[in-house]
């Protein structure tokens, strides 16, 4: 079983090949496809050049199937998806919605793994998860 990523709302798969695919909306209300790398901590972002996203801009991420926004319940600046690993074990992935900000949190039960050089931006939230 490979690692898969799912929508937390409808549980449909968001990954294909070496990409996790989302629809996103920028601050001007323009929508575009955004593809993120499935390796946690790899911040390669693919998008059409006409979909302009400025550094520091906060994006809205949506599921391609149910169109629900993929919001983290921990912090408004984070988006949330579900990861299912090789063993079929599921965990939550919370990642920054802010362009250029590299912070990702992998949460299983009460434990949190942090990734990215900007992860300390939201270290406060870890106290809420793991008191
Ligand atoms: Zn969905």
PDB file of C-alpha atoms and ligand atoms in Angstrom:
ATOM      1  CA  UNK A   1       0.000   0.000   0.000  1.00  0.00           C
ATOM      2  CA  UNK A   2       1.407   3.399  -0.966  1.00  0.00           C
ATOM      3  CA  UNK A   3       1.104   6.680   0.864  1.00  0.00           C
ATOM      4  CA  UNK A   4      -2.121   8.450  -0.044  1.00  0.00           C
ATOM      5  CA  UNK A   5      -3.620  11.803   0.770  1.00  0.00           C
ATOM      6  CA  UNK A   6      -7.345  12.297   1.257  1.00  0.00           C
ATOM      7  CA  UNK A   7      -9.883  15.045   1.672  1.00  0.00           C
ATOM      8  CA  UNK A   8     -10.986  15.155   5.348  1.00  0.00           C
ATOM      9  CA  UNK A   9     -14.550  15.875   4.220  1.00  0.00           C
ATOM     10  CA  UNK A  10     -15.300  13.340   1.461  1.00  0.00           C
ATOM     11  CA  UNK A  11     -12.250  10.988   1.808  1.00  0.00           C
ATOM     12  CA  UNK A  12     -11.554  11.050  -1.953  1.00  0.00           C
ATOM     13  CA  UNK A  13      -7.891  10.742  -2.964  1.00  0.00           C
ATOM     14  CA  UNK A  14      -6.052  13.987  -3.728  1.00  0.00           C
ATOM     15  CA  UNK A  15      -2.734  12.548  -4.965  1.00  0.00           C
ATOM     16  CA  UNK A  16      -1.702  11.380  -8.406  1.00  0.00           C
ATOM     17  CA  UNK A  17       1.895  10.548  -9.352  1.00  0.00           C
ATOM     18  CA  UNK A  18       4.283  12.863  -7.520  1.00  0.00           C
ATOM     19  CA  UNK A  19       1.622  15.458  -6.742  1.00  0.00           C
ATOM     20  CA  UNK A  20      -1.143  16.301  -4.329  1.00  0.00           C
ATOM     21  CA  UNK A  21      -3.699  18.288  -6.316  1.00  0.00           C
ATOM     22  CA  UNK A  22      -5.881  21.118  -4.985  1.00  0.00           C
ATOM     23  CA  UNK A  23      -7.935  23.950  -6.279  1.00  0.00           C
ATOM     24  CA  UNK A  24      -6.860  27.177  -4.631  1.00  0.00           C
ATOM     25  CA  UNK A  25      -8.100  30.745  -4.516  1.00  0.00           C
ATOM     26  CA  UNK A  26      -5.807  33.741  -4.164  1.00  0.00           C
ATOM     27  CA  UNK A  27      -6.573  37.028  -2.436  1.00  0.00           C
ATOM     28  CA  UNK A  28      -8.018  38.464  -5.665  1.00  0.00           C
ATOM     29  CA  UNK A  29     -10.599  35.665  -5.785  1.00  0.00           C
ATOM     30  CA  UNK A  30      -8.905  34.003  -8.780  1.00  0.00           C
ATOM     31  CA  UNK A  31      -8.901  30.202  -8.756  1.00  0.00           C
ATOM     32  CA  UNK A  32      -6.190  27.866  -9.999  1.00  0.00           C
ATOM     33  CA  UNK A  33      -4.853  24.350  -9.667  1.00  0.00           C
ATOM     34  CA  UNK A  34      -1.986  23.910  -7.222  1.00  0.00           C
ATOM     35  CA  UNK A  35       0.107  20.763  -6.896  1.00  0.00           C
ATOM     36  CA  UNK A  36       2.206  20.085  -3.818  1.00  0.00           C
ATOM     37  CA  UNK A  37       4.869  17.420  -3.394  1.00  0.00           C
ATOM     38  CA  UNK A  38       3.742  14.313  -1.436  1.00  0.00           C
ATOM     39  CA  UNK A  39       7.036  14.075   0.435  1.00  0.00           C
ATOM     40  CA  UNK A  40       6.497  15.983   3.669  1.00  0.00           C
ATOM     41  CA  UNK A  41       9.055  18.776   3.944  1.00  0.00           C
ATOM     42  CA  UNK A  42       9.458  19.076   0.163  1.00  0.00           C
ATOM     43  CA  UNK A  43       7.954  22.476  -0.691  1.00  0.00           C
ATOM     44  CA  UNK A  44       8.004  22.200  -4.481  1.00  0.00           C
ATOM     45  CA  UNK A  45       4.835  23.888  -5.767  1.00  0.00           C
ATOM     46  CA  UNK A  46       3.475  23.456  -9.287  1.00  0.00           C
ATOM     47  CA  UNK A  47       0.874  25.768 -10.769  1.00  0.00           C
ATOM     48  CA  UNK A  48      -0.026  27.444 -14.032  1.00  0.00           C
ATOM     49  CA  UNK A  49       2.063  30.616 -14.521  1.00  0.00           C
ATOM     50  CA  UNK A  50      -1.125  32.621 -15.060  1.00  0.00           C
ATOM     51  CA  UNK A  51      -2.241  31.816 -11.518  1.00  0.00           C
ATOM     52  CA  UNK A  52      -0.314  34.509  -9.698  1.00  0.00           C
ATOM     53  CA  UNK A  53       0.480  33.985  -6.040  1.00  0.00           C
ATOM     54  CA  UNK A  54       2.642  36.555  -4.267  1.00  0.00           C
ATOM     55  CA  UNK A  55       5.116  35.632  -1.560  1.00  0.00           C
ATOM     56  CA  UNK A  56       3.388  35.816   1.808  1.00  0.00           C
ATOM     57  CA  UNK A  57      -0.112  35.601   0.359  1.00  0.00           C
ATOM     58  CA  UNK A  58      -2.611  33.366   2.176  1.00  0.00           C
ATOM     59  CA  UNK A  59      -4.355  30.919  -0.146  1.00  0.00           C
ATOM     60  CA  UNK A  60      -7.655  29.115   0.285  1.00  0.00           C
ATOM     61  CA  UNK A  61      -7.275  25.391  -0.500  1.00  0.00           C
ATOM     62  CA  UNK A  62     -10.266  23.350  -1.695  1.00  0.00           C
ATOM     63  CA  UNK A  63     -11.023  19.706  -2.442  1.00  0.00           C
ATOM     64  CA  UNK A  64     -11.465  18.999  -6.162  1.00  0.00           C
ATOM     65  CA  UNK A  65     -14.344  16.618  -5.475  1.00  0.00           C
ATOM     66  CA  UNK A  66     -16.576  18.189  -2.832  1.00  0.00           C
ATOM     67  CA  UNK A  67     -15.289  21.782  -3.051  1.00  0.00           C
ATOM     68  CA  UNK A  68     -15.051  22.004   0.727  1.00  0.00           C
ATOM     69  CA  UNK A  69     -12.312  24.265   2.030  1.00  0.00           C
ATOM     70  CA  UNK A  70      -9.454  22.299   3.599  1.00  0.00           C
ATOM     71  CA  UNK A  71      -9.099  24.311   6.774  1.00  0.00           C
ATOM     72  CA  UNK A  72      -7.123  23.256   9.811  1.00  0.00           C
ATOM     73  CA  UNK A  73      -9.089  23.160  13.045  1.00  0.00           C
ATOM     74  CA  UNK A  74      -5.923  24.186  14.907  1.00  0.00           C
ATOM     75  CA  UNK A  75      -4.940  27.450  13.242  1.00  0.00           C
ATOM     76  CA  UNK A  76      -6.595  29.585  10.570  1.00  0.00           C
ATOM     77  CA  UNK A  77      -3.285  29.949   8.716  1.00  0.00           C
ATOM     78  CA  UNK A  78      -3.055  26.190   8.151  1.00  0.00           C
ATOM     79  CA  UNK A  79      -4.830  23.779   5.809  1.00  0.00           C
ATOM     80  CA  UNK A  80      -5.560  20.172   6.715  1.00  0.00           C
ATOM     81  CA  UNK A  81      -5.605  16.911   4.759  1.00  0.00           C
ATOM     82  CA  UNK A  82      -5.490  13.253   5.801  1.00  0.00           C
ATOM     83  CA  UNK A  83      -2.455  11.064   5.061  1.00  0.00           C
ATOM     84  CA  UNK A  84      -2.705   7.300   4.920  1.00  0.00           C
ATOM     85  CA  UNK A  85       0.721   5.628   5.128  1.00  0.00           C
ATOM     86  CA  UNK A  86       2.072   2.349   3.697  1.00  0.00           C
ATOM     87  CA  UNK A  87       0.487   0.454   6.574  1.00  0.00           C
ATOM     88  CA  UNK A  88      -2.871   2.126   6.096  1.00  0.00           C
ATOM     89  CA  UNK A  89      -2.479   4.138   9.279  1.00  0.00           C
ATOM     90  CA  UNK A  90      -4.067   7.583   9.020  1.00  0.00           C
ATOM     91  CA  UNK A  91      -2.780  10.870  10.385  1.00  0.00           C
ATOM     92  CA  UNK A  92      -3.546  14.543   9.903  1.00  0.00           C
ATOM     93  CA  UNK A  93      -1.260  16.784   7.870  1.00  0.00           C
ATOM     94  CA  UNK A  94      -1.534  20.491   8.635  1.00  0.00           C
ATOM     95  CA  UNK A  95       0.424  22.811   6.340  1.00  0.00           C
ATOM     96  CA  UNK A  96       0.767  26.560   5.981  1.00  0.00           C
ATOM     97  CA  UNK A  97      -1.652  28.336   3.618  1.00  0.00           C
ATOM     98  CA  UNK A  98       0.836  31.185   3.325  1.00  0.00           C
ATOM     99  CA  UNK A  99       2.908  31.172   0.149  1.00  0.00           C
ATOM    100  CA  UNK A 100       6.611  30.700   0.881  1.00  0.00           C
ATOM    101  CA  UNK A 101       6.049  29.716   4.501  1.00  0.00           C
ATOM    102  CA  UNK A 102       7.475  26.241   5.057  1.00  0.00           C
ATOM    103  CA  UNK A 103       5.692  24.732   8.028  1.00  0.00           C
ATOM    104  CA  UNK A 104       4.024  21.341   8.144  1.00  0.00           C
ATOM    105  CA  UNK A 105       2.757  19.272  11.069  1.00  0.00           C
ATOM    106  CA  UNK A 106       2.024  15.569  11.028  1.00  0.00           C
ATOM    107  CA  UNK A 107      -0.368  14.696  13.844  1.00  0.00           C
ATOM    108  CA  UNK A 108      -1.177  11.179  15.020  1.00  0.00           C
ATOM    109  CA  UNK A 109      -3.272  11.054  18.149  1.00  0.00           C
ATOM    110  CA  UNK A 110      -1.484  13.280  20.658  1.00  0.00           C
ATOM    111  CA  UNK A 111       1.919  13.323  18.961  1.00  0.00           C
ATOM    112  CA  UNK A 112       3.173  15.879  16.469  1.00  0.00           C
ATOM    113  CA  UNK A 113       6.066  15.725  14.016  1.00  0.00           C
ATOM    114  CA  UNK A 114       7.175  19.075  12.618  1.00  0.00           C
ATOM    115  CA  UNK A 115       8.679  19.815   9.197  1.00  0.00           C
ATOM    116  CA  UNK A 116       9.983  22.938   7.463  1.00  0.00           C
ATOM    117  CA  UNK A 117      12.247  25.796   8.511  1.00  0.00           C
ATOM    118  CA  UNK A 118       9.251  27.988   9.454  1.00  0.00           C
ATOM    119  CA  UNK A 119       7.594  25.368  11.649  1.00  0.00           C
ATOM    120  CA  UNK A 120       8.336  27.373  14.794  1.00  0.00           C
ATOM    121  CA  UNK A 121       5.790  29.976  13.621  1.00  0.00           C
ATOM    122  CA  UNK A 122       3.021  27.802  14.939  1.00  0.00           C
ATOM    123  CA  UNK A 123       4.730  26.018  17.800  1.00  0.00           C
ATOM    124  CA  UNK A 124       2.076  27.442  20.126  1.00  0.00           C
ATOM    125  CA  UNK A 125      -0.467  25.194  18.485  1.00  0.00           C
ATOM    126  CA  UNK A 126       1.497  22.134  19.523  1.00  0.00           C
ATOM    127  CA  UNK A 127       0.687  22.939  23.125  1.00  0.00           C
ATOM    128  CA  UNK A 128      -2.985  22.641  22.274  1.00  0.00           C
ATOM    129  CA  UNK A 129      -2.501  19.267  20.626  1.00  0.00           C
ATOM    130  CA  UNK A 130      -0.113  17.822  23.166  1.00  0.00           C
ATOM    131  CA  UNK A 131      -0.752  19.520  26.525  1.00  0.00           C
TER     132      UNK A 131
HETATM  133 ZN1  LIG B   1     -13.643  16.447  -0.526  1.00  0.00          ZN
END
